[in-house]
PDB file of C-alpha atoms in Angstrom:
ATOM      1  CA  SER C   1     -17.088 -11.847   5.589  1.00  0.00           C
ATOM      2  CA  MET C   2     -20.209  -9.669   5.609  1.00  0.00           C
ATOM      3  CA  THR C   3     -19.796  -5.893   5.654  1.00  0.00           C
ATOM      4  CA  LEU C   4     -22.141  -2.927   5.905  1.00  0.00           C
ATOM      5  CA  ALA C   5     -21.842   0.603   4.491  1.00  0.00           C
ATOM      6  CA  VAL C   6     -23.900   3.397   6.029  1.00  0.00           C
ATOM      7  CA  GLY C   7     -24.458   6.688   4.200  1.00  0.00           C
ATOM      8  CA  TYR C   8     -26.821   9.137   2.539  1.00  0.00           C
ATOM      9  CA  PRO C   9     -27.370   8.089  -1.111  1.00  0.00           C
ATOM     10  CA  ALA C  10     -28.083  11.068  -3.389  1.00  0.00           C
ATOM     11  CA  ASP C  11     -28.815  13.235  -0.325  1.00  0.00           C
ATOM     12  CA  ALA C  12     -31.712  10.948   0.623  1.00  0.00           C
ATOM     13  CA  SER C  13     -32.344   9.475   4.060  1.00  0.00           C
ATOM     14  CA  LEU C  14     -29.736   7.414   5.891  1.00  0.00           C
ATOM     15  CA  ALA C  15     -29.438   3.999   4.256  1.00  0.00           C
ATOM     16  CA  ALA C  16     -27.438   0.816   4.755  1.00  0.00           C
ATOM     17  CA  GLU C  17     -25.926  -1.324   1.996  1.00  0.00           C
ATOM     18  CA  TYR C  18     -24.764  -4.883   2.609  1.00  0.00           C
ATOM     19  CA  GLY C  19     -21.995  -6.837   0.924  1.00  0.00           C
ATOM     20  CA  HIS C  20     -19.055  -9.156   1.419  1.00  0.00           C
ATOM     21  CA  VAL C  21     -15.274  -8.944   1.486  1.00  0.00           C
ATOM     22  CA  SER C  22     -13.640 -11.930  -0.161  1.00  0.00           C
ATOM     23  CA  ASP C  23     -10.802 -12.241   2.381  1.00  0.00           C
ATOM     24  CA  PRO C  24     -10.718  -9.711   5.233  1.00  0.00           C
ATOM     25  CA  ASP C  25      -7.448 -11.117   6.598  1.00  0.00           C
ATOM     26  CA  SER C  26      -5.576 -10.646   3.321  1.00  0.00           C
ATOM     27  CA  ILE C  27      -6.124  -7.184   1.887  1.00  0.00           C
ATOM     28  CA  GLN C  28      -4.399  -7.394  -1.499  1.00  0.00           C
ATOM     29  CA  PHE C  29      -6.501  -5.120  -3.645  1.00  0.00           C
ATOM     30  CA  GLN C  30      -5.603  -1.753  -5.128  1.00  0.00           C
ATOM     31  CA  VAL C  31      -7.868   0.888  -6.610  1.00  0.00           C
ATOM     32  CA  PRO C  32      -7.880   0.319 -10.399  1.00  0.00           C
ATOM     33  CA  GLN C  33      -6.191   2.773 -12.724  1.00  0.00           C
ATOM     34  CA  PRO C  34      -7.328   5.169 -13.968  1.00  0.00           C
ATOM     35  CA  ALA C  35      -9.792   6.213 -11.296  1.00  0.00           C
ATOM     36  CA  PRO C  36     -11.477   9.538 -10.582  1.00  0.00           C
ATOM     37  CA  HIS C  37     -10.766  11.649  -7.515  1.00  0.00           C
ATOM     38  CA  ASN C  38      -7.048  10.819  -7.416  1.00  0.00           C
ATOM     39  CA  ASP C  39      -6.643  13.203  -4.515  1.00  0.00           C
ATOM     40  CA  ILE C  40      -8.616  10.927  -2.168  1.00  0.00           C
ATOM     41  CA  ARG C  41      -6.705   7.723  -2.923  1.00  0.00           C
ATOM     42  CA  PHE C  42      -3.658   6.705  -0.968  1.00  0.00           C
ATOM     43  CA  CYS C  43      -0.641   4.497  -1.658  1.00  0.00           C
ATOM     44  CA  VAL C  44      -1.876   1.556   0.383  1.00  0.00           C
ATOM     45  CA  PRO C  45      -3.855  -1.603  -0.491  1.00  0.00           C
ATOM     46  CA  HIS C  46      -7.607  -1.040  -0.167  1.00  0.00           C
ATOM     47  CA  ILE C  47     -10.405  -3.352   0.941  1.00  0.00           C
ATOM     48  CA  ARG C  48     -12.524  -4.559  -1.967  1.00  0.00           C
ATOM     49  CA  SER C  49     -16.137  -5.595  -1.427  1.00  0.00           C
ATOM     50  CA  ASN C  50     -19.291  -6.059  -3.486  1.00  0.00           C
ATOM     51  CA  ILE C  51     -21.238  -3.427  -1.557  1.00  0.00           C
ATOM     52  CA  ARG C  52     -23.232  -1.332  -4.032  1.00  0.00           C
ATOM     53  CA  VAL C  53     -22.913   2.356  -3.201  1.00  0.00           C
ATOM     54  CA  HIS C  54     -24.605   5.324  -4.823  1.00  0.00           C
ATOM     55  CA  PRO C  55     -23.710   8.983  -5.397  1.00  0.00           C
ATOM     56  CA  GLY C  56     -23.439  10.650  -2.020  1.00  0.00           C
ATOM     57  CA  GLN C  57     -22.144   7.575  -0.223  1.00  0.00           C
ATOM     58  CA  SER C  58     -18.440   8.129  -0.852  1.00  0.00           C
ATOM     59  CA  GLY C  59     -16.849   8.510   2.571  1.00  0.00           C
ATOM     60  CA  SER C  60     -19.327   6.112   4.152  1.00  0.00           C
ATOM     61  CA  PRO C  61     -17.951   3.929   6.943  1.00  0.00           C
ATOM     62  CA  ILE C  62     -17.655   0.184   6.334  1.00  0.00           C
ATOM     63  CA  LEU C  63     -18.619  -1.923   9.351  1.00  0.00           C
ATOM     64  CA  ASN C  64     -18.107  -5.596  10.125  1.00  0.00           C
ATOM     65  CA  THR C  65     -20.650  -7.889  11.788  1.00  0.00           C
ATOM     66  CA  LYS C  66     -19.468  -6.721  15.218  1.00  0.00           C
ATOM     67  CA  GLY C  67     -20.352  -3.110  14.394  1.00  0.00           C
ATOM     68  CA  GLU C  68     -16.682  -2.105  14.217  1.00  0.00           C
ATOM     69  CA  VAL C  69     -15.554   0.402  11.586  1.00  0.00           C
ATOM     70  CA  VAL C  70     -13.043  -1.379   9.343  1.00  0.00           C
ATOM     71  CA  GLY C  71     -12.758   1.136   6.507  1.00  0.00           C
ATOM     72  CA  MET C  72     -14.164   4.067   4.543  1.00  0.00           C
ATOM     73  CA  VAL C  73     -15.571   3.976   1.006  1.00  0.00           C
ATOM     74  CA  VAL C  74     -13.380   5.943  -1.404  1.00  0.00           C
ATOM     75  CA  TYR C  75     -14.201   4.506  -4.825  1.00  0.00           C
ATOM     76  CA  ALA C  76     -16.702   2.309  -6.662  1.00  0.00           C
ATOM     77  CA  THR C  77     -16.407   0.867 -10.164  1.00  0.00           C
ATOM     78  CA  GLU C  78     -18.820   2.140 -12.798  1.00  0.00           C
ATOM     79  CA  ASP C  79     -20.568  -1.225 -13.074  1.00  0.00           C
ATOM     80  CA  GLY C  80     -21.187  -1.216  -9.330  1.00  0.00           C
ATOM     81  CA  ASN C  81     -19.653  -4.650  -8.833  1.00  0.00           C
ATOM     82  CA  SER C  82     -16.755  -3.519  -6.662  1.00  0.00           C
ATOM     83  CA  THR C  83     -16.326  -0.934  -3.937  1.00  0.00           C
ATOM     84  CA  TYR C  84     -12.926   0.049  -2.543  1.00  0.00           C
ATOM     85  CA  ALA C  85     -12.457   1.198   1.034  1.00  0.00           C
ATOM     86  CA  LEU C  86      -9.487   2.683   2.856  1.00  0.00           C
ATOM     87  CA  PRO C  87      -8.642   0.360   5.795  1.00  0.00           C
ATOM     88  CA  ILE C  88      -9.134   1.749   9.303  1.00  0.00           C
ATOM     89  CA  THR C  89      -5.411   1.336  10.103  1.00  0.00           C
ATOM     90  CA  ALA C  90      -4.579   3.586   7.146  1.00  0.00           C
ATOM     91  CA  ILE C  91      -7.246   6.106   8.208  1.00  0.00           C
ATOM     92  CA  ARG C  92      -5.693   6.377  11.664  1.00  0.00           C
ATOM     93  CA  LYS C  93      -2.209   6.828  10.175  1.00  0.00           C
ATOM     94  CA  ILE C  94      -3.466   9.568   7.825  1.00  0.00           C
ATOM     95  CA  GLN C  95      -5.367  11.209  10.690  1.00  0.00           C
ATOM     96  CA  ARG C  96      -2.135  11.477  12.697  1.00  0.00           C
ATOM     97  CA  ASP C  97      -0.297  12.903   9.677  1.00  0.00           C
ATOM     98  CA  LEU C  98      -2.993  15.510   9.049  1.00  0.00           C
ATOM     99  CA  ALA C  99      -3.032  16.584  12.696  1.00  0.00           C
ATOM    100  CA  GLN C 100       0.750  16.999  12.835  1.00  0.00           C
ATOM    101  CA  PHE C 101       1.820  17.842   9.266  1.00  0.00           C
ATOM    102  CA  HIS C 102      -1.454  18.901   7.540  1.00  0.00           C
ATOM    103  CA  LYS C 103      -0.931  16.271   4.823  1.00  0.00           C
ATOM    104  CA  ALA C 104      -0.476  12.530   4.400  1.00  0.00           C
ATOM    105  CA  ARG C 105       3.206  11.562   4.437  1.00  0.00           C
ATOM    106  CA  TYR C 106       4.788   8.487   2.875  1.00  0.00           C
ATOM    107  CA  GLY C 107       8.028   6.848   3.866  1.00  0.00           C
ATOM    108  CA  TRP C 108      10.522   6.097   1.097  1.00  0.00           C
ATOM    109  CA  PHE C 109      13.864   4.350   0.673  1.00  0.00           C
ATOM    110  CA  GLY C 110      14.688   4.890  -2.982  1.00  0.00           C
ATOM    111  CA  ILE C 111      14.169   1.678  -4.925  1.00  0.00           C
ATOM    112  CA  THR C 112      11.896   0.278  -7.632  1.00  0.00           C
ATOM    113  CA  SER C 113      10.627  -3.294  -7.580  1.00  0.00           C
ATOM    114  CA  VAL C 114       9.764  -6.180  -9.897  1.00  0.00           C
ATOM    115  CA  PHE C 115       7.252  -8.918  -9.025  1.00  0.00           C
ATOM    116  CA  SER C 116       7.645 -12.448 -10.357  1.00  0.00           C
ATOM    117  CA  ILE C 117       6.134 -15.903  -9.897  1.00  0.00           C
ATOM    118  CA  ASN C 118       9.005 -18.366  -9.971  1.00  0.00           C
ATOM    119  CA  ASP C 119       7.008 -21.559  -9.528  1.00  0.00           C
ATOM    120  CA  ILE C 120       3.308 -21.462 -10.434  1.00  0.00           C
ATOM    121  CA  LYS C 121       2.639 -24.959  -9.069  1.00  0.00           C
ATOM    122  CA  ASN C 122       4.046 -24.118  -5.629  1.00  0.00           C
ATOM    123  CA  ALA C 123       2.941 -20.466  -5.759  1.00  0.00           C
ATOM    124  CA  GLU C 124       6.505 -19.281  -5.190  1.00  0.00           C
ATOM    125  CA  ARG C 125       6.469 -15.495  -5.500  1.00  0.00           C
ATOM    126  CA  THR C 126       9.194 -12.879  -5.070  1.00  0.00           C
ATOM    127  CA  VAL C 127       9.578  -9.119  -5.076  1.00  0.00           C
ATOM    128  CA  THR C 128      12.965  -8.184  -6.499  1.00  0.00           C
ATOM    129  CA  VAL C 129      14.731  -4.821  -6.446  1.00  0.00           C
ATOM    130  CA  GLY C 130      14.406  -3.499  -9.995  1.00  0.00           C
ATOM    131  CA  GLY C 131      16.406  -0.300  -9.508  1.00  0.00           C
ATOM    132  CA  VAL C 132      18.234   1.717  -6.838  1.00  0.00           C
ATOM    133  CA  TYR C 133      18.485   5.521  -6.773  1.00  0.00           C
ATOM    134  CA  GLU C 134      21.885   6.971  -5.955  1.00  0.00           C
ATOM    135  CA  GLY C 135      22.238   8.760  -2.643  1.00  0.00           C
ATOM    136  CA  TYR C 136      18.893   7.640  -1.246  1.00  0.00           C
ATOM    137  CA  PRO C 137      18.547   5.351   1.811  1.00  0.00           C
ATOM    138  CA  GLY C 138      18.409   2.036  -0.060  1.00  0.00           C
ATOM    139  CA  HIS C 139      21.640   2.829  -1.899  1.00  0.00           C
ATOM    140  CA  VAL C 140      23.329   4.114   1.261  1.00  0.00           C
ATOM    141  CA  ALA C 141      22.331   0.925   3.114  1.00  0.00           C
ATOM    142  CA  GLY C 142      23.795  -1.278   0.382  1.00  0.00           C
ATOM    143  CA  ILE C 143      20.662  -2.551  -1.359  1.00  0.00           C
ATOM    144  CA  GLN C 144      21.406  -3.554  -4.963  1.00  0.00           C
ATOM    145  CA  THR C 145      19.391  -4.176  -8.095  1.00  0.00           C
ATOM    146  CA  GLY C 146      18.524  -7.881  -8.200  1.00  0.00           C
ATOM    147  CA  ASP C 147      18.265  -8.298  -4.427  1.00  0.00           C
ATOM    148  CA  VAL C 148      15.145 -10.201  -3.361  1.00  0.00           C
ATOM    149  CA  LEU C 149      13.133  -8.352  -0.722  1.00  0.00           C
ATOM    150  CA  LYS C 150      12.132 -10.799   2.011  1.00  0.00           C
ATOM    151  CA  LYS C 151      11.118  -8.610   4.929  1.00  0.00           C
ATOM    152  CA  ILE C 152      10.657  -4.954   5.916  1.00  0.00           C
ATOM    153  CA  GLY C 153      10.602  -4.562   9.678  1.00  0.00           C
ATOM    154  CA  ASN C 154       8.325  -7.374  10.858  1.00  0.00           C
ATOM    155  CA  LYS C 155       6.369  -7.636   7.581  1.00  0.00           C
ATOM    156  CA  ASN C 156       7.057 -10.425   5.088  1.00  0.00           C
ATOM    157  CA  ILE C 157       7.262  -9.302   1.450  1.00  0.00           C
ATOM    158  CA  LEU C 158       5.802 -11.691  -1.132  1.00  0.00           C
ATOM    159  CA  THR C 159       3.750  -9.442  -3.405  1.00  0.00           C
ATOM    160  CA  PRO C 160       3.689  -5.809  -4.607  1.00  0.00           C
ATOM    161  CA  SER C 161       0.758  -5.226  -2.221  1.00  0.00           C
ATOM    162  CA  ASP C 162       2.930  -6.443   0.684  1.00  0.00           C
ATOM    163  CA  LEU C 163       5.597  -3.923  -0.346  1.00  0.00           C
ATOM    164  CA  MET C 164       3.057  -1.120  -0.753  1.00  0.00           C
ATOM    165  CA  ASN C 165       1.477  -1.882   2.619  1.00  0.00           C
ATOM    166  CA  ALA C 166       4.800  -2.044   4.448  1.00  0.00           C
ATOM    167  CA  THR C 167       6.009   1.171   2.801  1.00  0.00           C
ATOM    168  CA  PHE C 168       2.845   3.105   3.645  1.00  0.00           C
ATOM    169  CA  TYR C 169       3.328   2.606   7.387  1.00  0.00           C
ATOM    170  CA  LEU C 170       7.093   3.196   7.496  1.00  0.00           C
ATOM    171  CA  PRO C 171       7.987   5.704  10.252  1.00  0.00           C
ATOM    172  CA  ILE C 172       9.838   8.612   8.650  1.00  0.00           C
ATOM    173  CA  GLY C 173      13.152   9.349  10.319  1.00  0.00           C
ATOM    174  CA  GLU C 174      13.547   5.899  11.837  1.00  0.00           C
ATOM    175  CA  THR C 175      15.903   3.107  10.769  1.00  0.00           C
ATOM    176  CA  ILE C 176      14.182  -0.142   9.753  1.00  0.00           C
ATOM    177  CA  ARG C 177      15.743  -3.576   9.255  1.00  0.00           C
ATOM    178  CA  PHE C 178      15.341  -4.841   5.688  1.00  0.00           C
ATOM    179  CA  GLY C 179      15.704  -8.551   5.056  1.00  0.00           C
ATOM    180  CA  ILE C 180      17.068  -9.333   1.590  1.00  0.00           C
ATOM    181  CA  GLU C 181      18.482 -12.298  -0.275  1.00  0.00           C
ATOM    182  CA  ARG C 182      21.488 -11.831  -2.576  1.00  0.00           C
ATOM    183  CA  ASN C 183      22.982 -14.706  -4.549  1.00  0.00           C
ATOM    184  CA  GLY C 184      21.126 -17.126  -2.280  1.00  0.00           C
ATOM    185  CA  GLU C 185      22.500 -15.559   0.906  1.00  0.00           C
ATOM    186  CA  ALA C 186      20.239 -13.854   3.480  1.00  0.00           C
ATOM    187  CA  GLN C 187      21.279 -10.416   4.718  1.00  0.00           C
ATOM    188  CA  ILE C 188      19.850  -7.802   7.086  1.00  0.00           C
ATOM    189  CA  LEU C 189      20.414  -4.157   6.130  1.00  0.00           C
ATOM    190  CA  PRO C 190      19.454  -1.132   8.266  1.00  0.00           C
ATOM    191  CA  VAL C 191      17.663   1.480   6.152  1.00  0.00           C
ATOM    192  CA  LYS C 192      16.791   4.994   7.340  1.00  0.00           C
ATOM    193  CA  ILE C 193      13.360   6.065   6.098  1.00  0.00           C
ATOM    194  CA  VAL C 194      12.931   9.497   4.491  1.00  0.00           C
ATOM    195  CA  PRO C 195       9.846  11.336   3.176  1.00  0.00           C
ATOM    196  CA  ARG C 196       8.799  10.353  -0.348  1.00  0.00           C
ATOM    197  CA  PRO C 197      10.034  13.052  -2.794  1.00  0.00           C
ATOM    198  CA  PRO C 198       7.469  15.052  -4.808  1.00  0.00           C
ATOM    199  CA  ASP C 199       6.304  13.475  -8.076  1.00  0.00           C
ATOM    200  CA  GLU C 200       8.193  16.110 -10.078  1.00  0.00           C
ATOM    201  CA  GLU C 201      11.464  15.055  -8.447  1.00  0.00           C
ATOM    202  CA  LEU C 202      10.715  11.350  -8.800  1.00  0.00           C
ATOM    203  CA  SER C 203      10.083  11.753 -12.523  1.00  0.00           C
ATOM    204  CA  THR C 204      13.668  13.016 -13.021  1.00  0.00           C
ATOM    205  CA  LEU C 205      15.405  10.202 -11.110  1.00  0.00           C
ATOM    206  CA  LYS C 206      17.260   7.447 -12.913  1.00  0.00           C
ATOM    207  CA  PRO C 207      18.334   4.201 -11.233  1.00  0.00           C
ATOM    208  CA  LEU C 208      21.980   3.241 -10.928  1.00  0.00           C
ATOM    209  CA  PRO C 209      23.499   0.775 -13.425  1.00  0.00           C
ATOM    210  CA  VAL C 210      22.996  -2.878 -12.513  1.00  0.00           C
ATOM    211  CA  PRO C 211      26.058  -4.099 -10.549  1.00  0.00           C
ATOM    212  CA  ALA C 212      28.011  -7.142 -11.696  1.00  0.00           C
ATOM    213  CA  ARG C 213      27.321 -10.276  -9.677  1.00  0.00           C
TER     214      ARG C 213
END
């Protein structure tokens, strides 16, 4: 899919840069670590393209062939081969947060996750609960370490990017249905979403012991 970035490179005249997105219907890419300007990156999968941007073009809109804004440039690799853009759906969510709360807010439910490929030939992938924090919504709802996450709300969970994407848009204060699989049995658990704790608090948390199964 062809894309277009419009901006002012190095304070020069308005310029357009062309490129392609490998799969616009499956945004699975994250900004690489470490990356500069951590304050402008958000916990959501970004769009990766081969548009070559220059100093001064960060923040440029990314347009599709219909002239629709689909994202905003936030980072480019040093070799210039990849550009990462914040998707327009994430921009709108952040815009609402800034207008109401003066900061971007992230929903949270108090678990860690582990990604695995169980069958390479059949591309069978799972995201498993790697840890549960005591007293937080996941624990209160009954989620346990070792549960396989299948669905959050109406979003299927197959990869860490799926989990990140679903988490980013979780409505704080609302209760969301989580689909899990435990010992081969499907379950639906209602989980109330809370604001993500500050990094200082997260760094002190320790997951509960793994329950016997």
